[in-house]
PDB file of C-alpha atoms in Angstrom:
ATOM      1  CA  MET A   7       0.000   0.000   0.000  1.00  0.00           C
ATOM      2  CA  LYS A   8       2.845   2.363   0.853  1.00  0.00           C
ATOM      3  CA  GLY A   9       4.427   1.722  -2.528  1.00  0.00           C
ATOM      4  CA  LYS A  10       1.184   2.504  -4.357  1.00  0.00           C
ATOM      5  CA  SER A  11       0.721   5.794  -2.421  1.00  0.00           C
ATOM      6  CA  MET A  12       4.309   6.742  -3.125  1.00  0.00           C
ATOM      7  CA  LEU A  13       3.858   5.989  -6.835  1.00  0.00           C
ATOM      8  CA  ILE A  14       0.675   8.108  -6.989  1.00  0.00           C
ATOM      9  CA  SER A  15       2.412  10.953  -5.138  1.00  0.00           C
ATOM     10  CA  VAL A  16       5.388  10.871  -7.520  1.00  0.00           C
ATOM     11  CA  GLY A  17       3.029  10.708 -10.505  1.00  0.00           C
ATOM     12  CA  VAL A  18       1.072  13.748  -9.337  1.00  0.00           C
ATOM     13  CA  THR A  19       4.290  15.686  -8.654  1.00  0.00           C
ATOM     14  CA  VAL A  20       5.701  14.881 -12.107  1.00  0.00           C
ATOM     15  CA  THR A  21       2.396  15.809 -13.784  1.00  0.00           C
ATOM     16  CA  LEU A  22       2.283  19.168 -11.968  1.00  0.00           C
ATOM     17  CA  ALA A  23       5.911  19.851 -12.873  1.00  0.00           C
ATOM     18  CA  VAL A  24       5.231  19.113 -16.555  1.00  0.00           C
ATOM     19  CA  LEU A  25       2.136  21.338 -16.535  1.00  0.00           C
ATOM     20  CA  ALA A  26       4.055  24.179 -14.861  1.00  0.00           C
ATOM     21  CA  ALA A  27       6.902  23.848 -17.365  1.00  0.00           C
ATOM     22  CA  GLY A  28       4.411  23.887 -20.252  1.00  0.00           C
ATOM     23  CA  ALA A  29       2.782  27.039 -18.884  1.00  0.00           C
ATOM     24  CA  ALA A  30       6.176  28.696 -18.506  1.00  0.00           C
ATOM     25  CA  ILE A  31       7.140  27.758 -22.059  1.00  0.00           C
ATOM     26  CA  SER A  32       3.856  29.054 -23.480  1.00  0.00           C
ATOM     27  CA  ALA A  33       3.972  32.331 -21.503  1.00  0.00           C
ATOM     28  CA  GLN A  34       4.795  35.326 -23.642  1.00  0.00           C
ATOM     29  CA  ASP A  35       8.345  36.640 -23.624  1.00  0.00           C
ATOM     30  CA  ARG A  36       7.574  40.349 -23.969  1.00  0.00           C
ATOM     31  CA  TYR A  37      11.231  41.049 -24.681  1.00  0.00           C
ATOM     32  CA  THR A  38      10.854  39.450 -28.129  1.00  0.00           C
ATOM     33  CA  LEU A  39       8.279  42.069 -29.194  1.00  0.00           C
ATOM     34  CA  LYS A  40       9.151  44.910 -31.528  1.00  0.00           C
ATOM     35  CA  VAL A  41       7.173  47.693 -33.136  1.00  0.00           C
ATOM     36  CA  PRO A  42       7.577  47.043 -36.885  1.00  0.00           C
ATOM     37  CA  ASN A  43      10.332  49.374 -38.101  1.00  0.00           C
ATOM     38  CA  GLY A  44      10.618  50.683 -34.543  1.00  0.00           C
ATOM     39  CA  LEU A  45      11.629  50.036 -30.978  1.00  0.00           C
ATOM     40  CA  ALA A  46      11.953  46.644 -29.350  1.00  0.00           C
ATOM     41  CA  PHE A  47      10.603  45.932 -25.870  1.00  0.00           C
ATOM     42  CA  SER A  48      14.039  44.466 -25.092  1.00  0.00           C
ATOM     43  CA  GLU A  49      15.618  47.928 -25.393  1.00  0.00           C
ATOM     44  CA  PHE A  50      13.881  48.761 -22.091  1.00  0.00           C
ATOM     45  CA  ARG A  51      14.759  45.640 -20.096  1.00  0.00           C
ATOM     46  CA  GLY A  52      14.688  46.497 -16.393  1.00  0.00           C
ATOM     47  CA  TYR A  53      12.311  49.458 -16.734  1.00  0.00           C
ATOM     48  CA  GLU A  54      10.302  48.073 -13.806  1.00  0.00           C
ATOM     49  CA  THR A  55      13.059  49.174 -11.414  1.00  0.00           C
ATOM     50  CA  TRP A  56      13.625  52.671 -12.820  1.00  0.00           C
ATOM     51  CA  GLN A  57      12.952  55.704 -10.644  1.00  0.00           C
ATOM     52  CA  VAL A  58       9.587  57.455 -10.845  1.00  0.00           C
ATOM     53  CA  ILE A  59       9.788  60.781 -12.659  1.00  0.00           C
ATOM     54  CA  SER A  60       6.134  61.679 -12.215  1.00  0.00           C
ATOM     55  CA  ILE A  61       2.582  60.358 -12.220  1.00  0.00           C
ATOM     56  CA  SER A  62      -0.426  61.429 -14.257  1.00  0.00           C
ATOM     57  CA  HIS A  63      -4.144  60.920 -14.651  1.00  0.00           C
ATOM     58  CA  ASN A  64      -5.808  61.945 -17.904  1.00  0.00           C
ATOM     59  CA  GLY A  65      -9.371  61.266 -16.774  1.00  0.00           C
ATOM     60  CA  ALA A  66      -9.359  57.760 -18.204  1.00  0.00           C
ATOM     61  CA  LEU A  67      -6.000  56.211 -17.281  1.00  0.00           C
ATOM     62  CA  LEU A  68      -3.510  56.408 -14.417  1.00  0.00           C
ATOM     63  CA  ALA A  69       0.161  56.495 -15.337  1.00  0.00           C
ATOM     64  CA  ALA A  70       3.559  56.226 -13.739  1.00  0.00           C
ATOM     65  CA  ILE A  71       6.373  57.777 -15.769  1.00  0.00           C
ATOM     66  CA  LEU A  72       9.736  56.162 -15.057  1.00  0.00           C
ATOM     67  CA  GLY A  73      13.259  57.116 -16.132  1.00  0.00           C
ATOM     68  CA  ASN A  74      16.481  55.201 -16.474  1.00  0.00           C
ATOM     69  CA  PRO A  75      19.506  56.569 -14.549  1.00  0.00           C
ATOM     70  CA  THR A  76      20.636  58.672 -17.542  1.00  0.00           C
ATOM     71  CA  MET A  77      17.208  60.342 -17.715  1.00  0.00           C
ATOM     72  CA  ILE A  78      17.084  60.984 -13.962  1.00  0.00           C
ATOM     73  CA  GLU A  79      20.576  62.531 -13.931  1.00  0.00           C
ATOM     74  CA  ALA A  80      19.592  64.803 -16.830  1.00  0.00           C
ATOM     75  CA  TYR A  81      16.527  66.006 -14.940  1.00  0.00           C
ATOM     76  CA  LYS A  82      18.642  66.606 -11.817  1.00  0.00           C
ATOM     77  CA  ALA A  83      21.045  68.671 -13.955  1.00  0.00           C
ATOM     78  CA  GLY A  84      18.137  70.949 -14.935  1.00  0.00           C
ATOM     79  CA  ILE A  85      17.284  69.538 -18.347  1.00  0.00           C
ATOM     80  CA  PRO A  86      15.103  70.521 -20.173  1.00  0.00           C
ATOM     81  CA  GLY A  87      14.456  73.756 -18.243  1.00  0.00           C
ATOM     82  CA  ASN A  88      18.026  74.894 -18.804  1.00  0.00           C
ATOM     83  CA  GLY A  89      17.578  74.715 -22.577  1.00  0.00           C
ATOM     84  CA  LYS A  90      19.897  71.753 -23.030  1.00  0.00           C
ATOM     85  CA  PRO A  91      18.775  68.537 -24.726  1.00  0.00           C
ATOM     86  CA  PHE A  92      18.543  65.194 -22.975  1.00  0.00           C
ATOM     87  CA  PRO A  93      21.638  63.060 -23.612  1.00  0.00           C
ATOM     88  CA  ASP A  94      21.667  60.039 -25.866  1.00  0.00           C
ATOM     89  CA  GLY A  95      20.764  56.954 -23.862  1.00  0.00           C
ATOM     90  CA  ALA A  96      18.055  58.708 -21.817  1.00  0.00           C
ATOM     91  CA  LYS A  97      14.981  56.466 -21.618  1.00  0.00           C
ATOM     92  CA  MET A  98      11.444  56.785 -20.294  1.00  0.00           C
ATOM     93  CA  ALA A  99       8.656  54.281 -19.708  1.00  0.00           C
ATOM     94  CA  LYS A 100       5.054  55.355 -19.160  1.00  0.00           C
ATOM     95  CA  ILE A 101       2.936  52.614 -17.650  1.00  0.00           C
ATOM     96  CA  HIS A 102      -0.829  53.134 -18.051  1.00  0.00           C
ATOM     97  CA  TRP A 103      -3.431  51.391 -15.911  1.00  0.00           C
ATOM     98  CA  ASN A 104      -7.200  51.405 -15.958  1.00  0.00           C
ATOM     99  CA  PRO A 105      -8.096  52.910 -12.580  1.00  0.00           C
ATOM    100  CA  LYS A 106     -10.313  51.633  -9.815  1.00  0.00           C
ATOM    101  CA  THR A 107     -11.442  53.256  -6.583  1.00  0.00           C
ATOM    102  CA  ASN A 108      -9.891  51.976  -3.376  1.00  0.00           C
ATOM    103  CA  VAL A 109     -13.042  52.001  -1.274  1.00  0.00           C
ATOM    104  CA  VAL A 110     -11.286  51.073   1.985  1.00  0.00           C
ATOM    105  CA  ALA A 111      -8.626  53.813   1.899  1.00  0.00           C
ATOM    106  CA  PRO A 112      -9.317  57.249   3.358  1.00  0.00           C
ATOM    107  CA  GLY A 113     -10.619  59.551   0.624  1.00  0.00           C
ATOM    108  CA  GLN A 114     -11.258  56.577  -1.667  1.00  0.00           C
ATOM    109  CA  PRO A 115      -8.373  57.356  -4.075  1.00  0.00           C
ATOM    110  CA  LEU A 116      -8.045  56.054  -7.603  1.00  0.00           C
ATOM    111  CA  VAL A 117      -5.426  53.312  -7.785  1.00  0.00           C
ATOM    112  CA  PRO A 118      -4.114  51.084 -10.592  1.00  0.00           C
ATOM    113  CA  ASN A 119      -6.372  48.246 -11.655  1.00  0.00           C
ATOM    114  CA  THR A 120      -5.626  46.383 -14.894  1.00  0.00           C
ATOM    115  CA  LEU A 121      -2.600  47.212 -17.012  1.00  0.00           C
ATOM    116  CA  HIS A 122      -3.570  49.063 -20.206  1.00  0.00           C
ATOM    117  CA  ASP A 123      -0.321  49.686 -22.100  1.00  0.00           C
ATOM    118  CA  ILE A 124       3.296  50.792 -21.800  1.00  0.00           C
ATOM    119  CA  ASP A 125       4.860  53.605 -23.834  1.00  0.00           C
ATOM    120  CA  PHE A 126       8.624  53.903 -24.299  1.00  0.00           C
ATOM    121  CA  MET A 127      10.931  56.714 -25.433  1.00  0.00           C
ATOM    122  CA  VAL A 128      14.669  56.601 -26.028  1.00  0.00           C
ATOM    123  CA  LYS A 129      17.015  59.443 -26.974  1.00  0.00           C
ATOM    124  CA  ASP A 130      19.371  58.480 -29.791  1.00  0.00           C
ATOM    125  CA  SER A 131      20.115  61.530 -31.921  1.00  0.00           C
ATOM    126  CA  LYS A 132      21.760  59.505 -34.712  1.00  0.00           C
ATOM    127  CA  ARG A 133      19.245  56.672 -34.964  1.00  0.00           C
ATOM    128  CA  PHE A 134      16.226  59.001 -34.706  1.00  0.00           C
ATOM    129  CA  ALA A 135      17.540  62.196 -36.290  1.00  0.00           C
ATOM    130  CA  ASP A 136      14.282  62.676 -38.234  1.00  0.00           C
ATOM    131  CA  SER A 137      12.126  62.644 -35.079  1.00  0.00           C
ATOM    132  CA  GLY A 138      13.887  65.122 -32.828  1.00  0.00           C
ATOM    133  CA  GLY A 139      16.390  62.517 -31.671  1.00  0.00           C
ATOM    134  CA  TRP A 140      13.735  60.425 -29.931  1.00  0.00           C
ATOM    135  CA  GLY A 141      12.380  56.988 -30.759  1.00  0.00           C
ATOM    136  CA  TYR A 142       8.939  55.960 -29.533  1.00  0.00           C
ATOM    137  CA  GLY A 143       7.145  52.680 -28.997  1.00  0.00           C
ATOM    138  CA  GLU A 144       3.781  51.678 -27.562  1.00  0.00           C
ATOM    139  CA  PHE A 145       2.766  48.201 -26.448  1.00  0.00           C
ATOM    140  CA  GLU A 146      -0.875  47.402 -25.670  1.00  0.00           C
ATOM    141  CA  PHE A 147      -1.626  44.862 -22.939  1.00  0.00           C
ATOM    142  CA  ASP A 148      -4.436  42.316 -23.114  1.00  0.00           C
ATOM    143  CA  ALA A 149      -5.348  41.122 -19.614  1.00  0.00           C
ATOM    144  CA  GLY A 150      -7.317  38.143 -20.971  1.00  0.00           C
ATOM    145  CA  SER A 151      -4.279  36.638 -22.650  1.00  0.00           C
ATOM    146  CA  ASP A 152      -1.741  38.231 -20.277  1.00  0.00           C
ATOM    147  CA  ALA A 153       0.204  39.392 -23.330  1.00  0.00           C
ATOM    148  CA  PHE A 154       1.497  42.548 -25.001  1.00  0.00           C
ATOM    149  CA  ARG A 155       1.327  43.524 -28.662  1.00  0.00           C
ATOM    150  CA  PRO A 156       2.682  46.526 -30.550  1.00  0.00           C
ATOM    151  CA  GLY A 157       0.211  49.409 -30.850  1.00  0.00           C
ATOM    152  CA  THR A 158      -1.587  49.865 -34.189  1.00  0.00           C
ATOM    153  CA  LEU A 159      -3.483  52.528 -36.080  1.00  0.00           C
ATOM    154  CA  THR A 160      -6.760  51.157 -34.663  1.00  0.00           C
ATOM    155  CA  ASP A 161      -5.700  51.900 -31.056  1.00  0.00           C
ATOM    156  CA  GLN A 162      -6.543  55.104 -29.212  1.00  0.00           C
ATOM    157  CA  PRO A 163      -4.488  57.122 -29.803  1.00  0.00           C
ATOM    158  CA  PRO A 164      -3.471  55.541 -33.123  1.00  0.00           C
ATOM    159  CA  GLN A 165       0.091  54.208 -33.237  1.00  0.00           C
ATOM    160  CA  GLY A 166       2.079  54.114 -36.457  1.00  0.00           C
ATOM    161  CA  ASN A 167       4.374  51.210 -37.171  1.00  0.00           C
ATOM    162  CA  ASP A 168       7.672  52.948 -36.719  1.00  0.00           C
ATOM    163  CA  ALA A 169       9.779  54.597 -34.046  1.00  0.00           C
ATOM    164  CA  LYS A 170       8.275  58.001 -34.939  1.00  0.00           C
ATOM    165  CA  CYS A 171       4.769  56.995 -33.828  1.00  0.00           C
ATOM    166  CA  GLY A 172       4.837  59.473 -30.920  1.00  0.00           C
ATOM    167  CA  PHE A 173       6.693  62.283 -32.634  1.00  0.00           C
ATOM    168  CA  ALA A 174       3.649  64.150 -34.005  1.00  0.00           C
ATOM    169  CA  CYS A 175       2.186  64.569 -30.502  1.00  0.00           C
ATOM    170  CA  HIS A 176       5.502  65.639 -28.994  1.00  0.00           C
ATOM    171  CA  THR A 177       6.233  68.446 -31.465  1.00  0.00           C
ATOM    172  CA  VAL A 178       4.252  70.868 -29.268  1.00  0.00           C
ATOM    173  CA  VAL A 179       7.049  70.557 -26.669  1.00  0.00           C
ATOM    174  CA  LYS A 180       9.958  70.940 -29.084  1.00  0.00           C
ATOM    175  CA  GLN A 181      11.393  73.683 -26.830  1.00  0.00           C
ATOM    176  CA  ARG A 182      11.552  71.081 -24.022  1.00  0.00           C
ATOM    177  CA  ASP A 183      13.408  68.564 -26.203  1.00  0.00           C
ATOM    178  CA  TYR A 184      10.090  66.882 -27.049  1.00  0.00           C
ATOM    179  CA  VAL A 185       9.416  65.827 -23.435  1.00  0.00           C
ATOM    180  CA  PHE A 186       6.113  66.639 -21.688  1.00  0.00           C
ATOM    181  CA  THR A 187       6.948  65.238 -18.264  1.00  0.00           C
ATOM    182  CA  GLU A 188       8.141  67.491 -15.461  1.00  0.00           C
ATOM    183  CA  PHE A 189      10.413  66.241 -12.686  1.00  0.00           C
ATOM    184  CA  PRO A 190       8.612  67.604  -9.615  1.00  0.00           C
ATOM    185  CA  THR A 191      10.276  68.581  -6.344  1.00  0.00           C
ATOM    186  CA  ARG A 192      10.466  65.759  -3.863  1.00  0.00           C
TER     187      ARG A 192
END
């Protein structure tokens, strides 16, 4: 009887291990994604640990805007307010969430709910000379499949299939080196 129980236990363990391995293999590797003719998700590996530059709420989505160390140092040096451009290698990630109300917290604040999309920007004045030195990429997230996909012209706002997809919107802040986000006092 002990042998039969042991065999069943080993069988269940092996089955669970195989199922877990299959799920891990079938899970999306977001770092293989690339906007056609544009930025790759892999260019922003580690963005999850970058420092917060600012937060925003546009009435529909909550966002955290993050910067890599090069971006943060540029802000601390007074860019773009001092009229200087951000250096090559500066990167930003803007993570958008659909909001929900936290009904148990005082004041019932809006907090992140489901992930909506992630926008990326990178300064590379040679690679993106025709878009103010910045490359852009937007990746939509589908909670049902737990997967990202490059933004398209049918998304809101529409995303072109190149690294200039965000350039048209950013031209209004040309004097700020095409960057909307302020680095507030902390």
